[in-house]
N, CA, C and O atoms as a printed pandas DataFrame, in Angstrom:
     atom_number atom_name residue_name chain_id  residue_number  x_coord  y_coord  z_coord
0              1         N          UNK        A               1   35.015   77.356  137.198
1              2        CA          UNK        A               1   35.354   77.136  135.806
2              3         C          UNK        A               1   35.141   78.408  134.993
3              4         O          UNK        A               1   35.820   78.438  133.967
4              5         N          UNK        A               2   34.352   79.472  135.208
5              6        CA          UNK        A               2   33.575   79.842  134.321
6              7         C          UNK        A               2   34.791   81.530  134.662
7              8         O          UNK        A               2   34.861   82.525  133.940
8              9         N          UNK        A               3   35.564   81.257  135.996
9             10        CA          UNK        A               3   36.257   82.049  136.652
10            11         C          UNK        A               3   37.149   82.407  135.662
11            12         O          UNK        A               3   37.338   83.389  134.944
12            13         N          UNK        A               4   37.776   81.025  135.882
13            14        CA          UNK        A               4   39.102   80.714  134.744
14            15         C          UNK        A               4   38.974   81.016  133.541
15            16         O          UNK        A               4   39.981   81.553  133.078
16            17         N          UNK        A               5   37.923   80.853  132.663
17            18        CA          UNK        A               5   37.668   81.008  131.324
18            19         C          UNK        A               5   37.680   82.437  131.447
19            20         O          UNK        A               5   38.373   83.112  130.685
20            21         N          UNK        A               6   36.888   83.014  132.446
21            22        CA          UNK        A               6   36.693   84.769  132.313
22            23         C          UNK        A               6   38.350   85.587  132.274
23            24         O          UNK        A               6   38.638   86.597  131.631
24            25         N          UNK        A               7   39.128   84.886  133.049
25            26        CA          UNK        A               7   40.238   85.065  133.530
26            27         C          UNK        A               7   41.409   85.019  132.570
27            28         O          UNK        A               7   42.252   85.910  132.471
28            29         N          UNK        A               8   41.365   83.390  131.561
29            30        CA          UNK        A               8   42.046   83.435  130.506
30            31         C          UNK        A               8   42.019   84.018  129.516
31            32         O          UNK        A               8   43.039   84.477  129.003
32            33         N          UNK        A               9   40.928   84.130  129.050
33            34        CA          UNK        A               9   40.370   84.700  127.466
34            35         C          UNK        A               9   41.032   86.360  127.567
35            36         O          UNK        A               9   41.925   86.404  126.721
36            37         N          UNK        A              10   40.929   87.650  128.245
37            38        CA          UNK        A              10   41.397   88.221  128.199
38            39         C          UNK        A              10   43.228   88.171  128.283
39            40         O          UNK        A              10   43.977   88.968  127.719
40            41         N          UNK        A              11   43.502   87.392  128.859
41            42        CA          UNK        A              11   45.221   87.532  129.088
42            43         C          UNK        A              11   45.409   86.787  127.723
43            44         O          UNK        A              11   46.133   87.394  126.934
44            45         N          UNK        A              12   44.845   85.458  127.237
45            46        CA          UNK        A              12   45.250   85.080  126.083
46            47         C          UNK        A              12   44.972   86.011  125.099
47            48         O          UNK        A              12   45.653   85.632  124.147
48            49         N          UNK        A              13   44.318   87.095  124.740
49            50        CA          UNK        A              13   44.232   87.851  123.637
50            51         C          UNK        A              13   45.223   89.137  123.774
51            52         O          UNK        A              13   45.586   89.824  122.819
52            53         N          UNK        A              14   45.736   89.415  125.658
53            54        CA          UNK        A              14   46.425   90.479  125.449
54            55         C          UNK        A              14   48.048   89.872  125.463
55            56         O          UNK        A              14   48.975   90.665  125.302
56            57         N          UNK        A              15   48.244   88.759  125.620
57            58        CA          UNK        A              15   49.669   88.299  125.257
58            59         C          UNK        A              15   49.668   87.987  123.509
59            60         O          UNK        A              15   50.508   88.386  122.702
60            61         N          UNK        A              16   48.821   87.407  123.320
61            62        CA          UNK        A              16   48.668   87.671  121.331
62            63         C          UNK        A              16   49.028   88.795  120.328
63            64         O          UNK        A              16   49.503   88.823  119.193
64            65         N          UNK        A              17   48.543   89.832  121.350
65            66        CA          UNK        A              17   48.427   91.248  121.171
66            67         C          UNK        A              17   50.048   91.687  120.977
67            68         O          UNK        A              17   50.336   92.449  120.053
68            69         N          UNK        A              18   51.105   91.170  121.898
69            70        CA          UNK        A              18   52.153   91.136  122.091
70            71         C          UNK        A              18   52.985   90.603  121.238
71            72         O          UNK        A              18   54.146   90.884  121.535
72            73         N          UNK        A              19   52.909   90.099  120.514
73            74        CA          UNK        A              19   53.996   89.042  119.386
74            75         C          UNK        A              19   54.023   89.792  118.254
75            76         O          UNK        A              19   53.039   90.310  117.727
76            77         N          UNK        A              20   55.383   89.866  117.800
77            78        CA          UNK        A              20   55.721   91.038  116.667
78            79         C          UNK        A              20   56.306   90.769  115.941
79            80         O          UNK        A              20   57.020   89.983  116.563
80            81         N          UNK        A              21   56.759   90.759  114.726
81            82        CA          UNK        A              21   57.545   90.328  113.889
82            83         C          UNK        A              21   59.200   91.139  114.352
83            84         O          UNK        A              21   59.081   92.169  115.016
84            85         N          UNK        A              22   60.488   90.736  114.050
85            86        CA          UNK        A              22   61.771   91.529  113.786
86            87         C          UNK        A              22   61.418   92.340  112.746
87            88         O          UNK        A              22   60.612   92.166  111.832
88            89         N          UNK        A              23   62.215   93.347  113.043
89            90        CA          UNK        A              23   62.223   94.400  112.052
90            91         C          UNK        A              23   62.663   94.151  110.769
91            92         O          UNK        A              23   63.805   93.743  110.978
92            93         N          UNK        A              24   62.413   94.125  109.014
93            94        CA          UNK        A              24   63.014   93.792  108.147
94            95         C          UNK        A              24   64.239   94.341  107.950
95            96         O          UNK        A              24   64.624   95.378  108.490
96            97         N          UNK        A              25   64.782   93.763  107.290
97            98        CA          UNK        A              25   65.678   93.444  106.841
98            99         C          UNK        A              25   65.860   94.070  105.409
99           100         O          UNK        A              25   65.338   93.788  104.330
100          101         N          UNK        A              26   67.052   95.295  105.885
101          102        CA          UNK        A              26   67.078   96.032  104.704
102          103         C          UNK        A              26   68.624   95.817  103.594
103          104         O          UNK        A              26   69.729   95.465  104.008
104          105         N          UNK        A              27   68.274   96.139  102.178
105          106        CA          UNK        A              27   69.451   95.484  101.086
106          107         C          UNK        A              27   70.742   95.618  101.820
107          108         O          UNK        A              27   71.565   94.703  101.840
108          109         N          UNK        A              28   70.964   97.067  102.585
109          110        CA          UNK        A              28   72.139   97.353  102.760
110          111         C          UNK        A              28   73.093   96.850  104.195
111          112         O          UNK        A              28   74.295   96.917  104.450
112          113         N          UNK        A              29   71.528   96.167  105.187
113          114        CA          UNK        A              29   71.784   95.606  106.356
114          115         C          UNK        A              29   72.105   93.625  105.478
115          116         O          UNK        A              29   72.850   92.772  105.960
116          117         N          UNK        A              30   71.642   93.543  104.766
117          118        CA          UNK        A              30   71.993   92.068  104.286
118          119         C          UNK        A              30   73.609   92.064  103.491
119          120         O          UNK        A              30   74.438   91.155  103.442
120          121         N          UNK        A              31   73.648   93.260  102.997
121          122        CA          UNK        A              31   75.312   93.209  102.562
122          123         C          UNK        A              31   76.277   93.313  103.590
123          124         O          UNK        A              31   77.253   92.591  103.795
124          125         N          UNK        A              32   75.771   94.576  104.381
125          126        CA          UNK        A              32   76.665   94.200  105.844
126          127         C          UNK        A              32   76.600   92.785  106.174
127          128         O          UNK        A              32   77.725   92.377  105.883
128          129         N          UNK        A              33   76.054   91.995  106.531
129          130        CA          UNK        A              33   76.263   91.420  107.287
130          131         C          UNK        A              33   76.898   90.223  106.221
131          132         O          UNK        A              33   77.752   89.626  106.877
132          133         N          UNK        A              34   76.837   89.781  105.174
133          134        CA          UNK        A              34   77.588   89.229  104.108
134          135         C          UNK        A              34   78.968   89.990  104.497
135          136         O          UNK        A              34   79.792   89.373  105.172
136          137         N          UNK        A              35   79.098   90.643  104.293
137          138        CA          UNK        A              35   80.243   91.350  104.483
138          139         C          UNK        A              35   81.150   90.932  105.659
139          140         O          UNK        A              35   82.298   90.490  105.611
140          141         N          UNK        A              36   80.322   91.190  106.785
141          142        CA          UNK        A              36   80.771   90.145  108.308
142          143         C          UNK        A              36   81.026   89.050  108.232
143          144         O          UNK        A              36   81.494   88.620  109.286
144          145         N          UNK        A              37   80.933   88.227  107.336
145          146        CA          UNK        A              37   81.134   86.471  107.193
146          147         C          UNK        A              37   79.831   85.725  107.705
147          148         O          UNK        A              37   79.929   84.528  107.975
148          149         N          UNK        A              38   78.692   86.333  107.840
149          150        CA          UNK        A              38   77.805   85.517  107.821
150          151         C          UNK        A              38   77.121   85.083  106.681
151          152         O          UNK        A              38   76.734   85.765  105.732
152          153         N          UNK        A              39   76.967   83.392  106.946
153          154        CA          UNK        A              39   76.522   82.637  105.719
154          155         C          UNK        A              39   75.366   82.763  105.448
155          156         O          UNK        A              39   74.485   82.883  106.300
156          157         N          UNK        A              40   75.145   82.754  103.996
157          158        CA          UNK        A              40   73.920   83.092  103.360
158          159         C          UNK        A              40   72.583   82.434  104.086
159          160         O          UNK        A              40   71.586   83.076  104.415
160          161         N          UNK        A              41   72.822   80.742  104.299
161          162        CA          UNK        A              41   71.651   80.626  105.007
162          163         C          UNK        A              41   71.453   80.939  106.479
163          164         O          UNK        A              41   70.878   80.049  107.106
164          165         N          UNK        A              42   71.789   81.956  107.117
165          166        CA          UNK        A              42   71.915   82.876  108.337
166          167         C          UNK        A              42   70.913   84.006  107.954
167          168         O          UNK        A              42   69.850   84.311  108.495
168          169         N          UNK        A              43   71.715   84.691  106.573
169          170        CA          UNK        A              43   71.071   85.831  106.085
170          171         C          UNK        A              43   69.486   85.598  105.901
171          172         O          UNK        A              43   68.604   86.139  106.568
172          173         N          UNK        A              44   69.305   84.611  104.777
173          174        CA          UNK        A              44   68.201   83.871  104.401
174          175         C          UNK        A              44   67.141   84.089  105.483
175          176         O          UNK        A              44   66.142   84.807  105.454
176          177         N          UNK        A              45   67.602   83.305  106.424
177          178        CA          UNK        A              45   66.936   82.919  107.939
178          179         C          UNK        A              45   66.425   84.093  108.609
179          180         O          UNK        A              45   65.415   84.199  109.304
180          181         N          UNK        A              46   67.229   84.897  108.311
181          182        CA          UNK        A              46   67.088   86.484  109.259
182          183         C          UNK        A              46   65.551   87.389  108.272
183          184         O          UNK        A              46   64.510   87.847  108.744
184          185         N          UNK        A              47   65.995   87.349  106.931
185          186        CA          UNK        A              47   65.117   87.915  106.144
186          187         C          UNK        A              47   63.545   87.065  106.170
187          188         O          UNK        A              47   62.459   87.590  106.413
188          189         N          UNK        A              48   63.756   85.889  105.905
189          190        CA          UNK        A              48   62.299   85.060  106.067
190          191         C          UNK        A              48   61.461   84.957  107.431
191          192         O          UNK        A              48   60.243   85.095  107.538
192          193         N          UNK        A              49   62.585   84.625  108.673
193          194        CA          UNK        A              49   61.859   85.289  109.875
194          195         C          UNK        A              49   61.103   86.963  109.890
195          196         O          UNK        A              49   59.910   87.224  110.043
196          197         N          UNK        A              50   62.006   87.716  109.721
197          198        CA          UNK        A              50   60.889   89.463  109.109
198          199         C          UNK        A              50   59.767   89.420  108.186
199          200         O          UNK        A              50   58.873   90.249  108.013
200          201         N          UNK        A              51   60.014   88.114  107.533
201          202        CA          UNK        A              51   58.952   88.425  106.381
202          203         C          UNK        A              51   59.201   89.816  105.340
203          204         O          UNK        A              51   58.362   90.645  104.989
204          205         N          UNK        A              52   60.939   89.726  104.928
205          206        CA          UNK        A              52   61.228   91.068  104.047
206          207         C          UNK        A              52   60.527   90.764  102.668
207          208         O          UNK        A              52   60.236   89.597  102.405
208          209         N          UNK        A              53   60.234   91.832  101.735
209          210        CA          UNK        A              53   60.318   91.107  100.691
210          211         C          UNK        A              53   60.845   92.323  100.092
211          212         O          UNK        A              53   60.671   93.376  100.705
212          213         N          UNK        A              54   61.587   92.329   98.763
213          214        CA          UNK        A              54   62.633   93.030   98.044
214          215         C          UNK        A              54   61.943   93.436   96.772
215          216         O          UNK        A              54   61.345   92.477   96.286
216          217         N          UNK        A              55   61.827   94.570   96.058
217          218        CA          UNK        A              55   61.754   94.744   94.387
218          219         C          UNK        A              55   63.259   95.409   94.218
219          220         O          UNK        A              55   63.716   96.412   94.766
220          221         N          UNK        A              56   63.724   94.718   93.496
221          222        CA          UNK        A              56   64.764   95.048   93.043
222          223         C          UNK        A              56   64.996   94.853   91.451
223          224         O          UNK        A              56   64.393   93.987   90.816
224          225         N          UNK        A              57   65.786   95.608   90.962
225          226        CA          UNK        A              57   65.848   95.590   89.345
226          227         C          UNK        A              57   67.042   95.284   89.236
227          228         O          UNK        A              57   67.957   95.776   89.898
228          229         N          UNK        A              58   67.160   94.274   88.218
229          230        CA          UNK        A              58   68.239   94.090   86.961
230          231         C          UNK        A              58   69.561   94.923   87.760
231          232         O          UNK        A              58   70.440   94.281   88.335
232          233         N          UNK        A              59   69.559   96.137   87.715
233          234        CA          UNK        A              59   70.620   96.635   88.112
234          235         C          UNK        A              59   71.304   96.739   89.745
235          236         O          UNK        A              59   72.432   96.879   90.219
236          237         N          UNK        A              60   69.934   96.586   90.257
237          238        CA          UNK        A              60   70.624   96.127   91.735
238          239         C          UNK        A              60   71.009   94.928   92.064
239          240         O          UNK        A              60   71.633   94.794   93.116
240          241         N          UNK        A              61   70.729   93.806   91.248
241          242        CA          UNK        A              61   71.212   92.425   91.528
242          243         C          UNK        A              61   72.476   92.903   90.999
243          244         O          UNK        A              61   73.114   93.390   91.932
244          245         N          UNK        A              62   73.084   92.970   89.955
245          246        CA          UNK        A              62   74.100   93.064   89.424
246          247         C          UNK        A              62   74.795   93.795   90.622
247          248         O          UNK        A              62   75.597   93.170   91.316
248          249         N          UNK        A              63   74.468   95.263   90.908
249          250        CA          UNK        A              63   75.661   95.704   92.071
250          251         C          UNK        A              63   75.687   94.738   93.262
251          252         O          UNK        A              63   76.842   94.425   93.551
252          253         N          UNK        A              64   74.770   94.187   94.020
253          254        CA          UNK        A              64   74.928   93.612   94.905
254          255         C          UNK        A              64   75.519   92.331   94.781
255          256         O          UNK        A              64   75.928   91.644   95.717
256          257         N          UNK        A              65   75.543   92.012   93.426
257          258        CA          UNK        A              65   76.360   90.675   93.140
258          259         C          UNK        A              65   78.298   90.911   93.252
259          260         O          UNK        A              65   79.222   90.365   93.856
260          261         N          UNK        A              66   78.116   92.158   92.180
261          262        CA          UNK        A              66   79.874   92.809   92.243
262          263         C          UNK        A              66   80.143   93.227   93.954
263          264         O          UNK        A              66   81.281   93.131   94.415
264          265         N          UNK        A              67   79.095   93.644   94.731
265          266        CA          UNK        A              67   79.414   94.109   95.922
266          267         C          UNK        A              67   79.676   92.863   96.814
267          268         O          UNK        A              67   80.189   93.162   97.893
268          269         N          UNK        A              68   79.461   91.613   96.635
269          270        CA          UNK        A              68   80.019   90.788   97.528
270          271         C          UNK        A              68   78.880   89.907   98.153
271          272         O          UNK        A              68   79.300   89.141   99.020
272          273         N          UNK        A              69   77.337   89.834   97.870
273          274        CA          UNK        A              69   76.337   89.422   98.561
274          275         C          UNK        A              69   76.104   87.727   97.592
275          276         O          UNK        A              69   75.858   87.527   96.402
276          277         N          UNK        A              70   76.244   87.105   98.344
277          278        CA          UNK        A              70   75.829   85.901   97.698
278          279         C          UNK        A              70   74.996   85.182   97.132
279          280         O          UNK        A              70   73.933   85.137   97.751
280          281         N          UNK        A              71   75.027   84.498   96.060
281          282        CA          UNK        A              71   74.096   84.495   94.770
282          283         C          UNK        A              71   72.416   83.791   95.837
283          284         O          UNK        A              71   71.245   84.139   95.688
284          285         N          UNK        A              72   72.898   82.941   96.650
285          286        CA          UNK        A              72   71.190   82.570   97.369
286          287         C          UNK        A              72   70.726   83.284   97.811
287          288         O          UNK        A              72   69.500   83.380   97.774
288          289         N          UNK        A              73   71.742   84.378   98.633
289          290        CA          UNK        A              73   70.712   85.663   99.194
290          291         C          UNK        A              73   70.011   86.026   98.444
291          292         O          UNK        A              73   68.827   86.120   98.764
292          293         N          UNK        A              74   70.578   86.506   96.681
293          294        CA          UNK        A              74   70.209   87.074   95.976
294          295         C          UNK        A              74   68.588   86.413   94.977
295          296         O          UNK        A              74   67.628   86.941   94.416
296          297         N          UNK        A              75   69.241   84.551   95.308
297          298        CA          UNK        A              75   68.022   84.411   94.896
298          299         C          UNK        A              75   66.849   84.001   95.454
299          300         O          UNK        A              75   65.888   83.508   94.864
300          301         N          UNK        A              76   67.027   84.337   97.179
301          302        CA          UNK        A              76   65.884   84.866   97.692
302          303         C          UNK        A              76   65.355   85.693   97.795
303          304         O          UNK        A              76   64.238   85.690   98.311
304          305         N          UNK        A              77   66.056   86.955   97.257
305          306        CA          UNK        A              77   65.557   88.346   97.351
306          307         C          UNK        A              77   64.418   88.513   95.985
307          308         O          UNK        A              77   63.404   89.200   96.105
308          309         N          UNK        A              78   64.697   87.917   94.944
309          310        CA          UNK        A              78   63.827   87.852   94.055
310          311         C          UNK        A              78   63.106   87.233   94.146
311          312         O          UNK        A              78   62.039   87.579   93.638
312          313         N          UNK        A              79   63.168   85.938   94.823
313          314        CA          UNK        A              79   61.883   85.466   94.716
314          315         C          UNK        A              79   60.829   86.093   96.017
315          316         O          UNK        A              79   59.643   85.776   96.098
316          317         N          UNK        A              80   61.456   86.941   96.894
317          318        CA          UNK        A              80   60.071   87.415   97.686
318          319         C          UNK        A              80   59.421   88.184   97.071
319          320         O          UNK        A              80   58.320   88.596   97.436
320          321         N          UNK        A              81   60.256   88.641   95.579
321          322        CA          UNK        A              81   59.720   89.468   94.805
322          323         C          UNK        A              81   58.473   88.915   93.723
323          324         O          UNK        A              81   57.504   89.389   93.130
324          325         N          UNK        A              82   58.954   88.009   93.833
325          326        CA          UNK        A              82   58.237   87.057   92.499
326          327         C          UNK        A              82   56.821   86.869   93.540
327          328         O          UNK        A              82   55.766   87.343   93.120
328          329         N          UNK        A              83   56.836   86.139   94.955
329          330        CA          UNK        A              83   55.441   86.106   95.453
330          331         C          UNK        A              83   55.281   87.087   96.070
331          332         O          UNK        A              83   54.991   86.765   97.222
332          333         N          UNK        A              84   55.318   88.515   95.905
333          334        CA          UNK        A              84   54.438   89.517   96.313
334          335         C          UNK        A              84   53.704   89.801   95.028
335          336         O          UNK        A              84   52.516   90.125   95.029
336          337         N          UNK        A              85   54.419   89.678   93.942
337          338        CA          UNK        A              85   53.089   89.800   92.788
338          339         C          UNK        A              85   52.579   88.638   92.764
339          340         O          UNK        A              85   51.473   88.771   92.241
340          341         N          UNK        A              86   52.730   87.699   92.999
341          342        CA          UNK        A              86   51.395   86.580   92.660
342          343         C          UNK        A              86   50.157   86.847   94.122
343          344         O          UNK        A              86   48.927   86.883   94.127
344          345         N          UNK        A              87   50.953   86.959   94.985
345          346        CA          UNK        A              87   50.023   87.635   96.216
346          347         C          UNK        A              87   48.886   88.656   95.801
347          348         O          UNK        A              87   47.720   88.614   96.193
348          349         N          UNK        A              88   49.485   89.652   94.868
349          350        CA          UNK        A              88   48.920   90.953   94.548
350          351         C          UNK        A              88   48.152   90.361   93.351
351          352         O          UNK        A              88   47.235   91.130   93.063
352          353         N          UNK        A              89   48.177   89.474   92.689
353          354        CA          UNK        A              89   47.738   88.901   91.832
354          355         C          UNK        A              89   46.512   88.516   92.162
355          356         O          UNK        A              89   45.461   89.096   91.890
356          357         N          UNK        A              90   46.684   87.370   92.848
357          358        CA          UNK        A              90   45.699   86.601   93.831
358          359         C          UNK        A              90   44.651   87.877   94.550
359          360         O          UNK        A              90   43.422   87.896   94.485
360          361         N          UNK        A              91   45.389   88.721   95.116
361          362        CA          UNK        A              91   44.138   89.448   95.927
362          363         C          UNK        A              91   43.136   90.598   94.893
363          364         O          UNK        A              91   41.930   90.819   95.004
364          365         N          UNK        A              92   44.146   91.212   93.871
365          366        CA          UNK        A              92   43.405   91.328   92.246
366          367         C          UNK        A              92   42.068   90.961   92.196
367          368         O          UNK        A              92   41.004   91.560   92.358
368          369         N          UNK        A              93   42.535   89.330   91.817
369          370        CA          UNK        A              93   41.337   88.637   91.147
370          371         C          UNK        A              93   40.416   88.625   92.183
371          372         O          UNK        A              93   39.355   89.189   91.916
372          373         N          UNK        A              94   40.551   88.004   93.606
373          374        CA          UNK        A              94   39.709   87.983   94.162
374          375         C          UNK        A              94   38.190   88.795   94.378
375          376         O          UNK        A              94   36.997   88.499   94.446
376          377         N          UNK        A              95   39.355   90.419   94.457
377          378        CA          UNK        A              95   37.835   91.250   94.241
378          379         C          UNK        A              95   37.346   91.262   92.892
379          380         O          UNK        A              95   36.183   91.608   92.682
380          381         N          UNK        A              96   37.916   91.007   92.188
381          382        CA          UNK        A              96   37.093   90.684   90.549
382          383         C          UNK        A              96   36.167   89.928   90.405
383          384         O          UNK        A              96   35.156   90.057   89.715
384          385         N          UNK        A              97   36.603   88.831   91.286
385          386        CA          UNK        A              97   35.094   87.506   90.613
386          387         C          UNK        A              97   34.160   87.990   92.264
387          388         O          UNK        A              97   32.995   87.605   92.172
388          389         N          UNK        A              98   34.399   88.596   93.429
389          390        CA          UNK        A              98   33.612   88.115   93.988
390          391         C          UNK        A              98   34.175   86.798   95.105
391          392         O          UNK        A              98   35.267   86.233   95.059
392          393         N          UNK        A              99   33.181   86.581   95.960
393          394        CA          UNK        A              99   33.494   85.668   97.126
394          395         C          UNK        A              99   32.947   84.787   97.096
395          396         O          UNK        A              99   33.191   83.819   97.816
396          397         N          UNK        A             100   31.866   84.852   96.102
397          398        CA          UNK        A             100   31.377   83.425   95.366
398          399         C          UNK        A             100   31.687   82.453   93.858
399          400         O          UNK        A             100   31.187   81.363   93.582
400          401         N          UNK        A             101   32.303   82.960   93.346
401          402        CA          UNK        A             101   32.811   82.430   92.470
402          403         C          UNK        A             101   31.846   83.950   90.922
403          404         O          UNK        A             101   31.125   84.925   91.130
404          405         N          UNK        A             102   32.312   83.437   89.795
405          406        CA          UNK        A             102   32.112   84.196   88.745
406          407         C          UNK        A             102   30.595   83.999   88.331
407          408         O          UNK        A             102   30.079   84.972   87.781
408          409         N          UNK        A             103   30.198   83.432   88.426
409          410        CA          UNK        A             103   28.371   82.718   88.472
410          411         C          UNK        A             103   27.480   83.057   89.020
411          412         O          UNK        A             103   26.331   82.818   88.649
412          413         N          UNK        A             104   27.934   84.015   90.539
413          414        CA          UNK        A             104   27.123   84.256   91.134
414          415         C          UNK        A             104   25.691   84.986   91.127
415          416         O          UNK        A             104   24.568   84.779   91.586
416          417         N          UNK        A             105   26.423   86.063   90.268
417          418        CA          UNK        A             105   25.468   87.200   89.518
418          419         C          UNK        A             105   24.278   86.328   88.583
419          420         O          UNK        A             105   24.691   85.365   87.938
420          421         N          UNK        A             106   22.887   86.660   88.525
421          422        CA          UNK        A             106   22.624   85.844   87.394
422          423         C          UNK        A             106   21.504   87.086   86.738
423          424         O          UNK        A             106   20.359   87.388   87.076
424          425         N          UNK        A             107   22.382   87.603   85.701
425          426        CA          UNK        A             107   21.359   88.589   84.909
426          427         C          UNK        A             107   20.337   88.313   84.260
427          428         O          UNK        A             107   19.684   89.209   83.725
């Protein structure tokens, strides 16, 4: 028993070791492929599997809208935008109050 456990625990941490995300998914690889006739929730699918997330301004929605990319792509691209600042938000505060809450300190 104690064989097996010795035996697994290393291969299970070096096949773990192994699992990678796809490469993201960049503005101009998501218009291509809009461009190819693939449907937005394809695109969608491709970008959320990478875990892309986009800052884009005012003016790049607009070109990529005139350029042909479809409005859900588009309004997934903002919103990975929208939760990387609440992410960045969240991890902010965190070091602000502490890992115990705001109370912890007692002067």
């Amino acid at each position: 028993m104690r064989i097996t456990v010795a035996l697994l625990l290393p291969l299970a941490l070096l096949l773990g070791a192994c699992a990678t995300l796809p490469p993201p998914v960049s503005v101009d690889e998501a218009l291509k492929l809009s461009q190819e006739g693939n449907s937005p929730d394809a695109i969608i699918e491709m970008m959320r599997a990478s875990r892309s997330s986009y800052s884009l301004s005012a003016s790049d929605i607009l070109r990529l809208s005139k350029s042909g990319l479809p409005e859900p792509v588009l309004d997934y691209m903002q919103k990975t935008q929208i939760e990387a600042i609440r992410q960045e938000e969240r991890l902010r505060q965190w070091s602000e109050r502490g890992r115990w809450g705001w109370d912890w300190y007692r002067w």
